[in-house]
Short mmCIF file of C-alpha atoms in Angstrom, two decimals:
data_model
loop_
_atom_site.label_atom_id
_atom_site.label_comp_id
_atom_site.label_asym_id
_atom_site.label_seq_id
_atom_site.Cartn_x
_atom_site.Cartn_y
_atom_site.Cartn_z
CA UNK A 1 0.00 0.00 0.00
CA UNK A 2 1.01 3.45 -0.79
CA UNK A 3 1.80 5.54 1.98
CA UNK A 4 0.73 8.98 1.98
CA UNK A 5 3.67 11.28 3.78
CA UNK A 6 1.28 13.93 5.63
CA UNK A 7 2.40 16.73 8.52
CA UNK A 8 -0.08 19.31 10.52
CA UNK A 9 0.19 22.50 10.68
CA UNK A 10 -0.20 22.64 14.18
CA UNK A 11 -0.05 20.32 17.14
CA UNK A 12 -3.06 21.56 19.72
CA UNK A 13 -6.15 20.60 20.24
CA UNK A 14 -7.01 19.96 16.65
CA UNK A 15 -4.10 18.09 15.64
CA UNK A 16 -3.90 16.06 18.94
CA UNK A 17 -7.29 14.91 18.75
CA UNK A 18 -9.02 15.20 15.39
CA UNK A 19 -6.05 14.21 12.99
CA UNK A 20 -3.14 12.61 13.94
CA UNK A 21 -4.97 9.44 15.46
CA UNK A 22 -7.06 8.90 12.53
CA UNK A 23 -3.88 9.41 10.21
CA UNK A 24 -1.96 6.60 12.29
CA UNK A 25 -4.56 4.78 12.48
CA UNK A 26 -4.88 4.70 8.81
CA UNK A 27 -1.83 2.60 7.00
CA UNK A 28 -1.99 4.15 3.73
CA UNK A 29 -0.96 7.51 5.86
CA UNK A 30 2.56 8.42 7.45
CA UNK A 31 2.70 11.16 9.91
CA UNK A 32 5.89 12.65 9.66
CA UNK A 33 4.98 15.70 12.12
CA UNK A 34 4.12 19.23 12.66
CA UNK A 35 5.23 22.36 12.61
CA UNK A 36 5.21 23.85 16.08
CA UNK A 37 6.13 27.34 17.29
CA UNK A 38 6.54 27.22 20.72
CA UNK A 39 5.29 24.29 22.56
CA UNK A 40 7.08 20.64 21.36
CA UNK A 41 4.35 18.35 21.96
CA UNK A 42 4.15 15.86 19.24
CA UNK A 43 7.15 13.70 19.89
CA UNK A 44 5.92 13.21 23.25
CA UNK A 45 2.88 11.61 21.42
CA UNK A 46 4.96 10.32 18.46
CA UNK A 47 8.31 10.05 19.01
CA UNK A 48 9.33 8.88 15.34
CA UNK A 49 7.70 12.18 14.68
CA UNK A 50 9.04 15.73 13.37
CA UNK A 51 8.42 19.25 14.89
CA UNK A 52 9.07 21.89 12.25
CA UNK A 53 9.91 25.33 13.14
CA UNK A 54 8.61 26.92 10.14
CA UNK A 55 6.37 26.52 8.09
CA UNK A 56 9.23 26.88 5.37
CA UNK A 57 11.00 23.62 6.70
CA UNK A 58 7.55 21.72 6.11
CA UNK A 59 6.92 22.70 3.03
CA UNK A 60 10.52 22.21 1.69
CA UNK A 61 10.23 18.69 3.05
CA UNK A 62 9.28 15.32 1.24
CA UNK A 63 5.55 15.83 2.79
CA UNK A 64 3.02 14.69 0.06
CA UNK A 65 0.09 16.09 2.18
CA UNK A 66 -0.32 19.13 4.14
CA UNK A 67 -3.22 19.27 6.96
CA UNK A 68 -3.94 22.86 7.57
CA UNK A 69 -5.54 22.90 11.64
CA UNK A 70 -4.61 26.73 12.07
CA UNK A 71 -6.79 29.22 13.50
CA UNK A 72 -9.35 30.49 10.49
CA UNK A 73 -8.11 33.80 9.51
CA UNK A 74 -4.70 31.90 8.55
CA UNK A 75 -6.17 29.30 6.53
CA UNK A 76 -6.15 31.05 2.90
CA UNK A 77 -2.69 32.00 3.72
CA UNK A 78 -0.84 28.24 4.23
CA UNK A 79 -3.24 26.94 2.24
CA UNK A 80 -2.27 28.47 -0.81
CA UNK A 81 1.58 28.15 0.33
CA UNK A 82 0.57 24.95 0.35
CA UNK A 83 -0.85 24.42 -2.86
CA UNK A 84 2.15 26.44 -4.54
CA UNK A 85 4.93 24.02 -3.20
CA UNK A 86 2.92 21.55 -4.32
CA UNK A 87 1.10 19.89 -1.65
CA UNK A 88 -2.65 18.33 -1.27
CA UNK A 89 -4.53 19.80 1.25
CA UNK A 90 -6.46 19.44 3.81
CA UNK A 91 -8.31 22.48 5.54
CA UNK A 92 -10.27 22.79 8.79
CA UNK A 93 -13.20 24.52 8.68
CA UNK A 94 -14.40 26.98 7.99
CA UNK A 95 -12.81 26.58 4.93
CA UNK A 96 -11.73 30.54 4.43
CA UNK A 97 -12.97 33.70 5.55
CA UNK A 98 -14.51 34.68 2.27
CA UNK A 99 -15.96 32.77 -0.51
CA UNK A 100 -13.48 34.65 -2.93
CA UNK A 101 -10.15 33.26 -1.18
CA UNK A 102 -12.25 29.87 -1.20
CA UNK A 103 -12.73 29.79 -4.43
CA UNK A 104 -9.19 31.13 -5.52
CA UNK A 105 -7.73 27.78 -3.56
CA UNK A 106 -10.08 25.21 -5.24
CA UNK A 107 -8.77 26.84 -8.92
CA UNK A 108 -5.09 26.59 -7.64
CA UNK A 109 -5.54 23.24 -6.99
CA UNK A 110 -7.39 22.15 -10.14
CA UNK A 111 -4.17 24.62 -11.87
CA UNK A 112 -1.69 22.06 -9.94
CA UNK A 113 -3.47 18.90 -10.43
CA UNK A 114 -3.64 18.90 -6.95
CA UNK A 115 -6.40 17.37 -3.51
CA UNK A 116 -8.20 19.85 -1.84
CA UNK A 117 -10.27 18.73 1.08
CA UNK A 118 -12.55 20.52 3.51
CA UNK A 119 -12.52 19.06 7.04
CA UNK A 120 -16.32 18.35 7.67
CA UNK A 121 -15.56 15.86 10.18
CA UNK A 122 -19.01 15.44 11.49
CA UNK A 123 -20.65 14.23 7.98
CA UNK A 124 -19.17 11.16 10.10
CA UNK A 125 -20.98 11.53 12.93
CA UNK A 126 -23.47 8.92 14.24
CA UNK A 127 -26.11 11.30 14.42
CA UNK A 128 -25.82 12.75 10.90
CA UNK A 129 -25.66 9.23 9.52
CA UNK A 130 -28.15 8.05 11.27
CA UNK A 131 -30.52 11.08 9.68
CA UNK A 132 -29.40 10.39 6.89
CA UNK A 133 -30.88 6.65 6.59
CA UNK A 134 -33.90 8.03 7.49
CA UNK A 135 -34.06 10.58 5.04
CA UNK A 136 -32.82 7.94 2.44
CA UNK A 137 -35.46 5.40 4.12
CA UNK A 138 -38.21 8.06 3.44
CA UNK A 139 -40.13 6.66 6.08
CA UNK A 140 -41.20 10.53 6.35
CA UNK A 141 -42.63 11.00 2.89
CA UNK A 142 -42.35 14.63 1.81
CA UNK A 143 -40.21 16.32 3.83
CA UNK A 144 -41.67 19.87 5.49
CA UNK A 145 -39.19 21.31 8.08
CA UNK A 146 -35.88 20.26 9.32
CA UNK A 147 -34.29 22.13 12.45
CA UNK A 148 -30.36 21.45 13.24
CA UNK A 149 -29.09 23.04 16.65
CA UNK A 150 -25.60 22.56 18.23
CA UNK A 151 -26.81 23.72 21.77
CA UNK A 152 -24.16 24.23 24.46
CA UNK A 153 -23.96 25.95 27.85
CA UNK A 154 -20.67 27.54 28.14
CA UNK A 155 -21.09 31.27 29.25
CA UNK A 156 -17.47 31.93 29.27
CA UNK A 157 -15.11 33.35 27.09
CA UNK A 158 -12.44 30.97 25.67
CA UNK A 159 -9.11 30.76 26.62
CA UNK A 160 -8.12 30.47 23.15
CA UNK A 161 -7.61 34.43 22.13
CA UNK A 162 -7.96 33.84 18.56
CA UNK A 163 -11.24 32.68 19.27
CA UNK A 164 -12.36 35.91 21.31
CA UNK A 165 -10.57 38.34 19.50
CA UNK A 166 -12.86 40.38 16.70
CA UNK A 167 -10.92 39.12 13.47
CA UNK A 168 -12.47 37.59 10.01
CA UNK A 169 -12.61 34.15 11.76
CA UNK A 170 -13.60 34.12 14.92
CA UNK A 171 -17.16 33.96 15.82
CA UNK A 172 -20.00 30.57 16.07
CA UNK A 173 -20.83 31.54 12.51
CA UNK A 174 -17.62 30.26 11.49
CA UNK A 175 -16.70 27.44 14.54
CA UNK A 176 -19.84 25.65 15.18
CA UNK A 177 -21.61 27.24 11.64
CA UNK A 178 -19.88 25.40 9.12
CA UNK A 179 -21.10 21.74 11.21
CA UNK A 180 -24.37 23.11 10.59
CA UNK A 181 -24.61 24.48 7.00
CA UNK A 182 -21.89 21.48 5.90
CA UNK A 183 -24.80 18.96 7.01
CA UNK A 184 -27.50 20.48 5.89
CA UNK A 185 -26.39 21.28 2.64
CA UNK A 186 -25.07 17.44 2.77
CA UNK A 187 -28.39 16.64 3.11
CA UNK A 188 -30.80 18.55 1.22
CA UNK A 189 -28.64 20.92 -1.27
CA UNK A 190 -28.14 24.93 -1.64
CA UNK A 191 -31.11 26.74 -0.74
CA UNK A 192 -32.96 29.65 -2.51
CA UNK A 193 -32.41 32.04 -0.55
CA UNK A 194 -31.27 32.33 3.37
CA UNK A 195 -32.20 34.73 6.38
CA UNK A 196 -29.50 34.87 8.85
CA UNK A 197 -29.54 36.23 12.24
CA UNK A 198 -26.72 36.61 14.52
CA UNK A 199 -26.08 38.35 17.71
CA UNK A 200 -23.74 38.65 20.98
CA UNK A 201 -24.99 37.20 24.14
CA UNK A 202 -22.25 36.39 26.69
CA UNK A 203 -20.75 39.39 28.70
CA UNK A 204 -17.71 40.69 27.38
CA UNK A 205 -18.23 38.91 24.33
CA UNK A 206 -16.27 40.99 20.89
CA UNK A 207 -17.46 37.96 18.44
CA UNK A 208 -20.74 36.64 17.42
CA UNK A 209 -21.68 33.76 19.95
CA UNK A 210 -25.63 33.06 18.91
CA UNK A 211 -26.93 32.36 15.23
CA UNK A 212 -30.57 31.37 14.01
CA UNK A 213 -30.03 30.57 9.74
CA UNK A 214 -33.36 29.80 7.92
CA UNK A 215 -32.77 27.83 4.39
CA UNK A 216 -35.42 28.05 2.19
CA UNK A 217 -36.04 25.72 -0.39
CA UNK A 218 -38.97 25.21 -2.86
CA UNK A 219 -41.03 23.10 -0.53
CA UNK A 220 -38.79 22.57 2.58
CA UNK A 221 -37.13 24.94 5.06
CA UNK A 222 -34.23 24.07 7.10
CA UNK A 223 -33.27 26.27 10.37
CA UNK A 224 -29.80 25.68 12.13
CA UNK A 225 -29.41 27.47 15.33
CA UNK A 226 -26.47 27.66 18.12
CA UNK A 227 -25.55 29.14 20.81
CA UNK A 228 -24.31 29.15 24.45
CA UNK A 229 -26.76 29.54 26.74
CA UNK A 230 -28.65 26.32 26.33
CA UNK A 231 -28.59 24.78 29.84
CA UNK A 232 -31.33 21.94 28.34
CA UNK A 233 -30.80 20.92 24.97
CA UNK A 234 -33.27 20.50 22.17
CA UNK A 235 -33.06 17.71 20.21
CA UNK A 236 -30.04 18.40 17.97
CA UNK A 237 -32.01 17.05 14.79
CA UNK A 238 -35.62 17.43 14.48
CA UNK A 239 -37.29 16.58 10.79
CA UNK A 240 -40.59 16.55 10.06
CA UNK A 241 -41.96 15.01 6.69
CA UNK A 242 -45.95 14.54 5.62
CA UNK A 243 -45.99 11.47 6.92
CA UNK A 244 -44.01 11.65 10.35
CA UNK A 245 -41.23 12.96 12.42
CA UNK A 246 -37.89 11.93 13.31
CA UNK A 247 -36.05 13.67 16.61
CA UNK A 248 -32.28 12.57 17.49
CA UNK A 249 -30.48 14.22 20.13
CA UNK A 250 -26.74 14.79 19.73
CA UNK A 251 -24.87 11.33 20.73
CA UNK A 252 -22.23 10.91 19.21
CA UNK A 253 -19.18 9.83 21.45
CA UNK A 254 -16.26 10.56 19.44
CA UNK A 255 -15.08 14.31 20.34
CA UNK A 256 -15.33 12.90 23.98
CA UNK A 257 -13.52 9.79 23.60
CA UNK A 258 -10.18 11.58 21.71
CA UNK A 259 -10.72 14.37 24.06
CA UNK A 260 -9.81 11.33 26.84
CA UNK A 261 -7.04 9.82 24.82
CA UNK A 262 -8.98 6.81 23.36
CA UNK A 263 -7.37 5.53 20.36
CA UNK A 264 -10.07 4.94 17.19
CA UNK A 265 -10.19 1.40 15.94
CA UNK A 266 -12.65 0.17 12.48
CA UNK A 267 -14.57 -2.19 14.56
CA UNK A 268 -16.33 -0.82 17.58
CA UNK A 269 -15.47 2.96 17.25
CA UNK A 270 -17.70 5.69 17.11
CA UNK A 271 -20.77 3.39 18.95
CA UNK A 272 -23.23 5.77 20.89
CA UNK A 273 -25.28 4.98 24.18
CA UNK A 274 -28.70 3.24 23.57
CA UNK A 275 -30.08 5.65 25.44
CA UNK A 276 -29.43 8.28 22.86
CA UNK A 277 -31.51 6.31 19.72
CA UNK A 278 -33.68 8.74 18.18
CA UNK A 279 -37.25 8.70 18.14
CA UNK A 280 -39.32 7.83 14.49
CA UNK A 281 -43.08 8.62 14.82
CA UNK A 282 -44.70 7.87 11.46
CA UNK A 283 -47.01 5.51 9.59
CA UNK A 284 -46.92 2.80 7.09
CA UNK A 285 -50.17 1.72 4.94
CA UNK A 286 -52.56 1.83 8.01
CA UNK A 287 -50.47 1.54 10.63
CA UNK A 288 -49.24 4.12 13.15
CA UNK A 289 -45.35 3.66 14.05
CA UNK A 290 -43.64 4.91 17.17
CA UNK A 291 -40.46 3.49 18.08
CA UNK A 292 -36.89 4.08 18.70
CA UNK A 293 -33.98 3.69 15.97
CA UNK A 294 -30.88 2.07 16.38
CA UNK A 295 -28.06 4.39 15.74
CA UNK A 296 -25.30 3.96 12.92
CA UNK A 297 -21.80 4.02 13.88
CA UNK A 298 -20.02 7.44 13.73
CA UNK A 299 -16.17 7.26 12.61
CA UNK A 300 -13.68 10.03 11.14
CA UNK A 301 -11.43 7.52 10.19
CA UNK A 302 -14.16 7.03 6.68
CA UNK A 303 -13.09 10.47 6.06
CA UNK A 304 -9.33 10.16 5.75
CA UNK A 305 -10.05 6.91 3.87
CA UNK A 306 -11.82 9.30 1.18
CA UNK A 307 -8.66 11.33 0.90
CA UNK A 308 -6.41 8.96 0.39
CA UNK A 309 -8.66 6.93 -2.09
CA UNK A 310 -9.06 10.33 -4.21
CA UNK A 311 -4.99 10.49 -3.83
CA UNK A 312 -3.90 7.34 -4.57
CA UNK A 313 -6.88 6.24 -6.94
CA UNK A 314 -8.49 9.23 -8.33
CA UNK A 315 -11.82 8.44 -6.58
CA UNK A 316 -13.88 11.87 -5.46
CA UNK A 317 -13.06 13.73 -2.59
CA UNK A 318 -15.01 12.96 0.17
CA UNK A 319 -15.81 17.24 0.80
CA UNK A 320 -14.55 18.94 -1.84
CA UNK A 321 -13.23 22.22 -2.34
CA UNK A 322 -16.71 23.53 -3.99
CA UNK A 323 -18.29 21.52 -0.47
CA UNK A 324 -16.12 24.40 1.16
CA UNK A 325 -17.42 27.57 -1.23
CA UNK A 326 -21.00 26.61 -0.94
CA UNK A 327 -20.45 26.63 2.94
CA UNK A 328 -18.84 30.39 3.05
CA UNK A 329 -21.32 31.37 0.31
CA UNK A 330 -24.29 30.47 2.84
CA UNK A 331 -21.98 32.48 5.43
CA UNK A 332 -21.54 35.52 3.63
CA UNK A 333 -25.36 36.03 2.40
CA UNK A 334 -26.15 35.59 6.42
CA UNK A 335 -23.98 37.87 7.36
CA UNK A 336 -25.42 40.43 4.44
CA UNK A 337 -28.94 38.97 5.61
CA UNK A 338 -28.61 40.04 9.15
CA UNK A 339 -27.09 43.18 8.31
CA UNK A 340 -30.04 44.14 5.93
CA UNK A 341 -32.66 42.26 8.06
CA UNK A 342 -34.01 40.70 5.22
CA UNK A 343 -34.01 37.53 3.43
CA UNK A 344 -31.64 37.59 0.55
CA UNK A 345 -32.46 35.50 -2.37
CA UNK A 346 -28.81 33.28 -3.50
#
């Protein structure tokens, strides 16, 4: 098998947890390292590893595959450094900080012949797959209204300045607002025309922490909504179709389990508490249906898979570069949306 030589771009959170287990996991994949500028952690993790001290050394290295974990506003910048020493790439979301510099990296890499990703990590999870049988069971006929929150209760500002500090990526439009507009866009396609809403809640705050985003589509609307004051959660996926409803809280233990140290394996990973099965109230011929469904397994390892099929085989990226536009182009008309307090046609 073809190994894959891929380093990070950094080596916190992100890398720690979301990447580098999943990439040694993976034996079509060699991590070689990350670049690192102050703290060395990765050898303590990976000792065969390397820690880069610029982002220079990386690049001038024999790395086929560049992950780029960075804080948002940096992302067009290594990106397309990336992409110019000629490296495939993968990038966190949100993809950019405009649809223009989004758009400008998926044309450099078509220019270079090269992979362009978009980390949507949680088209993996075991909730979103588990909607999505549903949907493809269409055990809810027509479908009416879908809602898509990613409630938390966290009143205080993050540690993480780059996070908290007003700047073209910081905000819950563009951390926890790409989950939502990835998936539903995953799921049901661009809308028609979007009306965004956005505000500051938590004291202190200098970013947007709260966002309600209606889709609207011929026959269906689709509202995703987060924010940090939600001490009891709604159900984080509630559809409703002409012949029933489907409600599925947010389960899925994977974020936890890295977050712990757990190591992902392709057997049991990614395999939610039975308590968390959502709830399908519909009907079939004459009969009225109410029961719980078994959840799918959630893994982010299928993701890296994708990549390194559409390296090594030519198969399709598993979120493509245009996956990425679409998601900042649903970002930028909310933004003009709830600056103009009106629903803006795409």
């Amino acid at each position: 098998m073809k190994k894959i030589k891929t380093a990070l771009l950094s080596y916190g959170m992100s890398g720690k947890v979301f990447h580098a287990p999943f990439i040694k996991l993976h034996e079509g994949f060699e991590l070689l390292g990350s670049w690192e500028r102050s703290k060395k952690l990765i050898q303590e993790d990976y000792p065969e590893t390397v820690s880069y001290t610029t982002l220079e050394e990386l690049l001038n290295s024999d790395v086929e595959l560049v992950v780029v974990n960075t804080p948002v506003a940096t992302h067009y910048e290594y990106a397309k450094k990336a992409l110019l020493a000629g490296k495939h790439i993968i990038v966190e979301k949100a993809f950019t900080t405009t649809v223009a510099e989004a758009e400008e990296l998926v044309a450099l890499a078509k220019e270079k012949n090269l992979k362009l990703a978009v980390f949507q990590n949680r088209r993996w999870d075991s909730d979103l797959k588990t909607v999505q049988k549903v949907l493809n069971d269409k055990v809810l006929g027509e479908i009416v209204e879908a809602e898509f929150h990613f409630d938390r209760y966290n009143p205080s500002l993050s540690a993480k300045s780059h996070k908290e500090t007003a700047n073209d990526g910081a905000g819950i439009l563009k951390d926890l607002g790409p989950h939502l507009i990835d998936q539903a866009l995953y799921l049901f396609g661009l809308p028609n025309a979007v009306m965004g809403d956005i505000r500051t809640t938590r004291e202190g705050s200098l970013v947007d922490d709260w966002i309600d985003i209606s889709l609207y589509y011929d026959n269906l609307r689709v509202r995703l909504k987060a924010g940090f004051f939600v001490r009891e959660a709604n159900p984080a996926y509630t559809i409703h179709g002409k012949k029933g409803s489907f409600l599925k809280v947010r389960g899925d233990v994977q974020e936890d389990d890295l977050k712990e140290g757990k190591k992902p394996n392709l057997n049991t990973w990614g395999t939610e508490k039975p308590e968390n099965e959502g709830l399908l109230h519909t009907q079939e011929n004459d009969k009225q249906i109410r029961e719980k469904v078994s959840t799918l397994q959630g893994n982010y390892y299928d993701f890296f898979e994708g990549v390194y099929q559409a390296i090594v085989h030519e198969k399709a990226i598993p979120v493509s570069g245009q996956d990425g536009v679409n998601v900042m182009k649903i970002i930028e008309v909310t933004i003009a949306s709830n600056t103009q307090k009106q629903v803006i046609t795409i």
